[in-house]
Amino acid sequence: MERYFYPDKSLWAGICKRPVLQQEELTELVQRVFEDVKSGGDEALLRYTREFDKVKLTGLRVTDREFKKAESLVTQELKDAIHLAGRNIEKFHFSQMENPVPVETSKGVVCWQESRPIPKVGIYIPGGTAPLFSTVLMLAVPARIAGCNEVILCTPPDKNGNIHPAILYAAGFAGVKNIIKAGGIQAIAALTQGTETIPAVDKLFGPGNQYVTAAKQYALSLGTSIDMPAGPSELLVLADVSANPAYIASDLLSQAEHGQDSQVIFISNENEMLVKVEKELEKQLSRLPRKQIAEKALENSKMVLMSDNSEIVDIINVYAPEHLIIATEDEDFFIRNIRNAGSVFIGNYTPESAGDYASGTNHTLPTGGYARVYGGLNMDAFTKKITFQKISPEGLKIIGSSIELMAEAEGLLAHKNAVSIRLNDINHQDEY
Amino acid sequence: MERYFYPDKSLWAGICKRPVLQQEELTELVQRVFEDVKSGGDEALLRYTREFDKVKLTGLRVTDREFKKAESLVTQELKDAIHLAGRNIEKFHFSQMENPVPVETSKGVVCWQESRPIPKVGIYIPGGTAPLFSTVLMLAVPARIAGCNEVILCTPPDKNGNIHPAILYAAGFAGVKNIIKAGGIQAIAALTQGTETIPAVDKLFGPGNQYVTAAKQYALSLGTSIDMPAGPSELLVLADVSANPAYIASDLLSQAEHGQDSQVIFISNENEMLVKVEKELEKQLSRLPRKQIAEKALENSKMVLMSDNSEIVDIINVYAPEHLIIATEDEDFFIRNIRNAGSVFIGNYTPESAGDYASGTNHTLPTGGYARVYGGLNMDAFTKKITFQKISPEGLKIIGSSIELMAEAEGLLAHKNAVSIRLNDINHQDEY
């Protein structure tokens, strides 16, 4: 990890720089697959699965028998873990549902907003080495709480045409019955445009490799909404001497193991902490199965010594980390002043991996500095707010002439007339 | 207006079809202007303003003197109207600010979310015939309530290099001091990339013509967030015999006057209402200054006779109107069951234009069926939610083993280790 000691502000941009992503130009491939899936439907999907995933499927949908078999393959221990995590995710996301609160802005003018579900959502879960069943919970549980009419989950099959049992079990827990064996660009194309088996969805969720990311961006350009722009994982840890260097190193490594393009940053006001954490990193790294990946990620990573708390807040807000651990005695100062971060973990016993799995918060979070603008997924991502208003004749008398004046000044006379025609009647009635 | 009598479901797609937009391919022009503004900065902006807006500016920023002059040019009546509208918008949007509610998902595991402002927002206000000062209020008031650090407003100058006084006055009311005389693609390019005078913003807001829309889409592809996809205005009115045909016609016309590509739909369960509304439309249309526009829009528009309330709800949800007026005796049934709409206006004295100007709700709303997925602008658009969590040693003992199991099953051993290393210490301490 590169080290910076009391860096001048002119160096901040360099410190906050993310590793440059080597993005291939995939537009042509994406367009071709979208067109093929549009014209060929299920058949095209099966063809691409043969070609890319090297498996000849007999059917696209996971059957009841496959669900049952998955249930028998997941250990009771893991089932219990999924239940505990799932229930916490349920509790936290359910707590975000708001009751409409009508506001009387002027007398007789009552306005409120209500959340209603996004009708059809598509969830993409990557295949590959790690079965991301935790992401199934993070996306499907909020979709069920929101009341989305249809939830379709796409995930690529393995070489034998099967889906990992933990993915099926987590989907079952979250109430998702419609699981499609399809991955990559073709899965996103199917969810975006629909096929015989797969309904076109309103919004796409879920992580993926560069093909999936490019396909989601293309879907967005066609008018289908997506969760958020995807990017490599990040963690910024801020710690003073009250923190435990071994814990900090374990947290830094938990993000570093995600991918070679992950980035971790450690900031402290004590050089001693930098030294100790560096030592712990070496020690713990050697034992990790994903050592090589983590090692590469640490090359993109930085340690920074800074003394002034308000400067520390500033550089964190400039970086806008996906994950932020605050392990300092004056945590309140930082909680209050952090403006840009995805998810914040406070204290020595709040590892970032708690939020990845089981504390209840969502692990789908903004990366690459998007935390300036986007929050992580929450119930807002699965719903939209509709405004309602009801005005009484008395209310229209109070705000009516303002509407008339403003509409006229904007040159929109029909807008004015919609008020005038009612006010005339109201005033006329008042006379009698 | 085309009429449909008790249409079979097979006809719904046709009824719900929006007018096809003739969108020019503007990508090349947009790219060129973005590149010019990137390399040329303010100078390029001034050059484009000479070229496109036919005015040679001496400075880009509106001066204090210009603000003062605007104040003297706006009538007291209009000022009062702006104040009433502005205060109602303030009240309604302020009521949307939530206090963080910590949730203990498991004992010792406390999670919550907090809204924090998006740091820098850019607001675009079109020039042209109508000075949209109401949109200034709709965008700048919530930005101020959110606490955005910087708000930059761009709007094109008139032939004399001036901004309409009502726009400046509304901006002043909303606390926006940084107003740039620039419009079109070049303004969006400047807000996206920054110039000497204009800081690059995190998110772009505001309506505009097809050039502005294309530029915003391009900005989105570069990573700058935007409010929502833009499209022509729409209104669906649902009314039974308890409604007033003259009021309904005035509402339909208020949307029809927006543009030739606007669309209005009228649904009733009484043929008599269709006939009366048609007659009122003719009568009122003849008196409108924007008659020709409204007439064109009515050609895209439809009247539908339907009898079954649940079918009526269904077709409204399929259409997903930007604006929805419900003027029926059983309004509660519809309020409860509408799932897709931007803003809903209830009863005979709630004209859609109330929401455009002064009731307090936002008038920036999803069109083109996007109401399935997007709500109108509200405080969520100017903030993002950050999750926080704090776990006690006891809490980690409760959820820790679930995290360990799930991380291991996903093949992420460093994630597991961040918990194990803490649990070891906790259990060790417990022994003593």
mmCIF file of N, CA and C in Angstrom, chain B residues 323-391:
data_model
loop_
_atom_site.group_PDB
_atom_site.id
_atom_site.type_symbol
_atom_site.label_atom_id
_atom_site.label_comp_id
_atom_site.label_asym_id
_atom_site.label_seq_id
_atom_site.Cartn_x
_atom_site.Cartn_y
_atom_site.Cartn_z
ATOM 1 N N HIS B 323 -50.162 12.754 -15.092
ATOM 2 C CA HIS B 323 -51.174 13.367 -14.228
ATOM 3 C C HIS B 323 -52.451 12.547 -14.295
ATOM 4 N N LEU B 324 -53.110 12.392 -13.172
ATOM 5 C CA LEU B 324 -54.377 11.655 -13.131
ATOM 6 C C LEU B 324 -55.370 12.445 -12.303
ATOM 7 N N ILE B 325 -56.497 12.791 -12.921
ATOM 8 C CA ILE B 325 -57.573 13.427 -12.163
ATOM 9 C C ILE B 325 -58.646 12.383 -11.893
ATOM 10 N N ILE B 326 -59.054 12.261 -10.634
ATOM 11 C CA ILE B 326 -60.137 11.351 -10.264
ATOM 12 C C ILE B 326 -61.301 12.198 -9.769
ATOM 13 N N ALA B 327 -62.341 12.280 -10.591
ATOM 14 C CA ALA B 327 -63.518 13.054 -10.200
ATOM 15 C C ALA B 327 -64.721 12.111 -10.226
ATOM 16 N N THR B 328 -64.732 11.227 -9.240
ATOM 17 C CA THR B 328 -65.818 10.243 -9.145
ATOM 18 C C THR B 328 -66.280 10.174 -7.695
ATOM 19 N N GLU B 329 -67.494 9.662 -7.516
ATOM 20 C CA GLU B 329 -68.010 9.569 -6.142
ATOM 21 C C GLU B 329 -67.229 8.558 -5.315
ATOM 22 N N ASP B 330 -66.834 7.439 -5.949
ATOM 23 C CA ASP B 330 -66.093 6.429 -5.180
ATOM 24 C C ASP B 330 -64.584 6.616 -5.377
ATOM 25 N N GLU B 331 -64.114 7.819 -5.051
ATOM 26 C CA GLU B 331 -62.703 8.138 -5.260
ATOM 27 C C GLU B 331 -61.782 7.235 -4.440
ATOM 28 N N ASP B 332 -62.258 6.813 -3.257
ATOM 29 C CA ASP B 332 -61.393 5.998 -2.389
ATOM 30 C C ASP B 332 -60.946 4.701 -3.060
ATOM 31 N N PHE B 333 -61.867 4.089 -3.791
ATOM 32 C CA PHE B 333 -61.516 2.842 -4.484
ATOM 33 C C PHE B 333 -60.328 3.076 -5.422
ATOM 34 N N PHE B 334 -60.380 4.187 -6.129
ATOM 35 C CA PHE B 334 -59.312 4.451 -7.107
ATOM 36 C C PHE B 334 -58.010 4.861 -6.421
ATOM 37 N N ILE B 335 -58.131 5.687 -5.385
ATOM 38 C CA ILE B 335 -56.923 6.096 -4.657
ATOM 39 C C ILE B 335 -56.186 4.864 -4.143
ATOM 40 N N ARG B 336 -56.943 3.920 -3.635
ATOM 41 C CA ARG B 336 -56.353 2.710 -3.055
ATOM 42 C C ARG B 336 -55.669 1.852 -4.116
ATOM 43 N N ASN B 337 -56.257 1.808 -5.288
ATOM 44 C CA ASN B 337 -55.814 0.810 -6.268
ATOM 45 C C ASN B 337 -54.929 1.320 -7.398
ATOM 46 N N ILE B 338 -54.773 2.635 -7.487
ATOM 47 C CA ILE B 338 -53.867 3.156 -8.509
ATOM 48 C C ILE B 338 -52.444 2.796 -8.107
ATOM 49 N N ARG B 339 -51.743 2.137 -8.995
ATOM 50 C CA ARG B 339 -50.361 1.760 -8.692
ATOM 51 C C ARG B 339 -49.361 2.536 -9.530
ATOM 52 N N ASN B 340 -49.779 2.979 -10.705
ATOM 53 C CA ASN B 340 -48.849 3.660 -11.604
ATOM 54 C C ASN B 340 -49.414 5.012 -12.054
ATOM 55 N N ALA B 341 -48.873 6.077 -11.489
ATOM 56 C CA ALA B 341 -49.245 7.435 -11.896
ATOM 57 C C ALA B 341 -48.215 8.374 -11.305
ATOM 58 N N GLY B 342 -48.059 9.542 -11.908
ATOM 59 C CA GLY B 342 -47.115 10.516 -11.369
ATOM 60 C C GLY B 342 -47.730 11.293 -10.212
ATOM 61 N N SER B 343 -48.798 12.029 -10.505
ATOM 62 C CA SER B 343 -49.452 12.839 -9.490
ATOM 63 C C SER B 343 -50.954 12.723 -9.666
ATOM 64 N N VAL B 344 -51.674 12.580 -8.564
ATOM 65 C CA VAL B 344 -53.113 12.311 -8.608
ATOM 66 C C VAL B 344 -53.877 13.479 -8.006
ATOM 67 N N PHE B 345 -54.895 13.936 -8.725
ATOM 68 C CA PHE B 345 -55.692 15.097 -8.323
ATOM 69 C C PHE B 345 -57.112 14.612 -8.068
ATOM 70 N N ILE B 346 -57.623 14.889 -6.886
ATOM 71 C CA ILE B 346 -58.869 14.254 -6.450
ATOM 72 C C ILE B 346 -59.989 15.280 -6.292
ATOM 73 N N GLY B 347 -61.128 14.981 -6.911
ATOM 74 C CA GLY B 347 -62.317 15.798 -6.708
ATOM 75 C C GLY B 347 -62.480 16.884 -7.756
ATOM 76 N N ASN B 348 -63.576 17.612 -7.642
ATOM 77 C CA ASN B 348 -63.940 18.585 -8.671
ATOM 78 C C ASN B 348 -63.207 19.921 -8.547
ATOM 79 N N TYR B 349 -62.593 20.158 -7.389
ATOM 80 C CA TYR B 349 -61.950 21.461 -7.189
ATOM 81 C C TYR B 349 -60.427 21.349 -7.116
ATOM 82 N N THR B 350 -59.915 20.287 -7.741
ATOM 83 C CA THR B 350 -58.464 20.075 -7.745
ATOM 84 C C THR B 350 -57.952 20.034 -9.183
ATOM 85 N N PRO B 351 -57.886 21.194 -9.839
ATOM 86 C CA PRO B 351 -57.389 21.196 -11.219
ATOM 87 C C PRO B 351 -55.921 20.792 -11.251
ATOM 88 N N GLU B 352 -55.531 20.190 -12.346
ATOM 89 C CA GLU B 352 -54.132 19.771 -12.474
ATOM 90 C C GLU B 352 -53.206 20.984 -12.370
ATOM 91 N N SER B 353 -53.649 22.136 -12.799
ATOM 92 C CA SER B 353 -52.754 23.308 -12.773
ATOM 93 C C SER B 353 -52.426 23.752 -11.349
ATOM 94 N N ALA B 354 -53.219 23.317 -10.368
ATOM 95 C CA ALA B 354 -52.867 23.611 -8.971
ATOM 96 C C ALA B 354 -51.519 22.986 -8.627
ATOM 97 N N GLY B 355 -51.330 21.755 -9.078
ATOM 98 C CA GLY B 355 -50.065 21.066 -8.826
ATOM 99 C C GLY B 355 -48.922 21.618 -9.660
ATOM 100 N N ASP B 356 -49.254 22.234 -10.778
ATOM 101 C CA ASP B 356 -48.212 22.837 -11.608
ATOM 102 C C ASP B 356 -47.589 24.054 -10.932
ATOM 103 N N TYR B 357 -48.369 24.717 -10.078
ATOM 104 C CA TYR B 357 -47.909 25.994 -9.568
ATOM 105 C C TYR B 357 -47.863 26.135 -8.053
ATOM 106 N N ALA B 358 -48.933 25.808 -7.371
ATOM 107 C CA ALA B 358 -49.052 26.407 -6.040
ATOM 108 C C ALA B 358 -49.527 25.514 -4.911
ATOM 109 N N SER B 359 -49.950 24.272 -5.187
ATOM 110 C CA SER B 359 -50.456 23.472 -4.067
ATOM 111 C C SER B 359 -49.318 22.996 -3.177
ATOM 112 N N GLY B 360 -48.138 22.837 -3.753
ATOM 113 C CA GLY B 360 -46.985 22.423 -2.965
ATOM 114 C C GLY B 360 -46.322 21.160 -3.490
ATOM 115 N N THR B 361 -47.059 20.354 -4.261
ATOM 116 C CA THR B 361 -46.456 19.157 -4.858
ATOM 117 C C THR B 361 -45.529 19.567 -5.993
ATOM 118 N N ASN B 362 -44.656 18.666 -6.374
ATOM 119 C CA ASN B 362 -43.705 18.981 -7.429
ATOM 120 C C ASN B 362 -44.330 18.738 -8.802
ATOM 121 N N HIS B 363 -44.001 19.586 -9.762
ATOM 122 C CA HIS B 363 -44.575 19.396 -11.096
ATOM 123 C C HIS B 363 -43.623 18.665 -12.053
ATOM 124 N N THR B 364 -42.460 18.271 -11.564
ATOM 125 C CA THR B 364 -41.538 17.480 -12.391
ATOM 126 C C THR B 364 -41.917 16.014 -12.222
ATOM 127 N N LEU B 365 -42.544 15.458 -13.251
ATOM 128 C CA LEU B 365 -43.207 14.163 -13.115
ATOM 129 C C LEU B 365 -42.836 13.232 -14.262
ATOM 130 N N PRO B 366 -42.962 11.922 -14.037
ATOM 131 C CA PRO B 366 -42.603 10.949 -15.070
ATOM 132 C C PRO B 366 -43.656 10.865 -16.176
ATOM 133 N N THR B 367 -43.193 10.880 -17.418
ATOM 134 C CA THR B 367 -44.085 10.788 -18.581
ATOM 135 C C THR B 367 -43.796 9.496 -19.346
ATOM 136 N N GLY B 368 -44.556 9.277 -20.407
ATOM 137 C CA GLY B 368 -44.257 8.184 -21.336
ATOM 138 C C GLY B 368 -44.336 6.797 -20.710
ATOM 139 N N GLY B 369 -45.073 6.647 -19.613
ATOM 140 C CA GLY B 369 -45.200 5.344 -18.963
ATOM 141 C C GLY B 369 -44.145 5.104 -17.896
ATOM 142 N N TYR B 370 -43.214 6.051 -17.742
ATOM 143 C CA TYR B 370 -42.176 5.908 -16.714
ATOM 144 C C TYR B 370 -42.757 5.940 -15.304
ATOM 145 N N ALA B 371 -44.017 6.347 -15.175
ATOM 146 C CA ALA B 371 -44.635 6.355 -13.841
ATOM 147 C C ALA B 371 -44.756 4.948 -13.271
ATOM 148 N N ARG B 372 -44.543 3.933 -14.092
ATOM 149 C CA ARG B 372 -44.468 2.574 -13.535
ATOM 150 C C ARG B 372 -43.260 2.451 -12.599
ATOM 151 N N VAL B 373 -42.208 3.189 -12.921
ATOM 152 C CA VAL B 373 -40.924 2.992 -12.235
ATOM 153 C C VAL B 373 -40.483 4.217 -11.417
ATOM 154 N N TYR B 374 -40.735 5.397 -11.953
ATOM 155 C CA TYR B 374 -40.267 6.624 -11.310
ATOM 156 C C TYR B 374 -41.426 7.385 -10.671
ATOM 157 N N GLY B 375 -41.169 7.983 -9.514
ATOM 158 C CA GLY B 375 -42.096 8.952 -8.985
ATOM 159 C C GLY B 375 -41.703 10.328 -9.483
ATOM 160 N N GLY B 376 -42.523 11.323 -9.174
ATOM 161 C CA GLY B 376 -42.122 12.686 -9.480
ATOM 162 C C GLY B 376 -40.971 13.081 -8.572
ATOM 163 N N LEU B 377 -40.416 14.263 -8.830
ATOM 164 C CA LEU B 377 -39.322 14.721 -7.961
ATOM 165 C C LEU B 377 -39.842 14.945 -6.554
ATOM 166 N N ASN B 378 -39.051 14.535 -5.601
ATOM 167 C CA ASN B 378 -39.335 14.847 -4.207
ATOM 168 C C ASN B 378 -37.978 14.964 -3.509
ATOM 169 N N MET B 379 -37.972 15.021 -2.220
ATOM 170 C CA MET B 379 -36.701 15.250 -1.521
ATOM 171 C C MET B 379 -35.672 14.145 -1.803
ATOM 172 N N ASP B 380 -36.157 12.940 -2.117
ATOM 173 C CA ASP B 380 -35.235 11.840 -2.445
ATOM 174 C C ASP B 380 -34.332 12.199 -3.623
ATOM 175 N N ALA B 381 -34.809 13.070 -4.511
ATOM 176 C CA ALA B 381 -34.041 13.395 -5.715
ATOM 177 C C ALA B 381 -32.863 14.316 -5.414
ATOM 178 N N PHE B 382 -32.909 14.988 -4.270
ATOM 179 C CA PHE B 382 -31.857 15.954 -3.922
ATOM 180 C C PHE B 382 -30.973 15.439 -2.788
ATOM 181 N N THR B 383 -31.272 14.228 -2.340
ATOM 182 C CA THR B 383 -30.514 13.615 -1.255
ATOM 183 C C THR B 383 -30.226 12.169 -1.629
ATOM 184 N N LYS B 384 -29.430 11.516 -0.815
ATOM 185 C CA LYS B 384 -29.301 10.066 -0.923
ATOM 186 C C LYS B 384 -29.294 9.550 0.493
ATOM 187 N N LYS B 385 -29.637 8.291 0.656
ATOM 188 C CA LYS B 385 -29.692 7.751 2.009
ATOM 189 C C LYS B 385 -28.442 6.930 2.298
ATOM 190 N N ILE B 386 -27.790 7.267 3.396
ATOM 191 C CA ILE B 386 -26.612 6.520 3.830
ATOM 192 C C ILE B 386 -27.052 5.581 4.959
ATOM 193 N N THR B 387 -26.640 4.313 4.888
ATOM 194 C CA THR B 387 -26.944 3.413 6.010
ATOM 195 C C THR B 387 -25.809 3.457 7.022
ATOM 196 N N PHE B 388 -26.182 3.346 8.268
ATOM 197 C CA PHE B 388 -25.233 3.289 9.377
ATOM 198 C C PHE B 388 -25.516 2.023 10.184
ATOM 199 N N GLN B 389 -24.483 1.442 10.777
ATOM 200 C CA GLN B 389 -24.742 0.351 11.701
ATOM 201 C C GLN B 389 -23.668 0.311 12.775
ATOM 202 N N LYS B 390 -24.122 -0.105 13.955
ATOM 203 C CA LYS B 390 -23.188 -0.267 15.071
ATOM 204 C C LYS B 390 -23.553 -1.549 15.803
ATOM 205 N N ILE B 391 -22.551 -2.398 15.941
ATOM 206 C CA ILE B 391 -22.798 -3.709 16.526
ATOM 207 C C ILE B 391 -21.999 -3.819 17.824
#
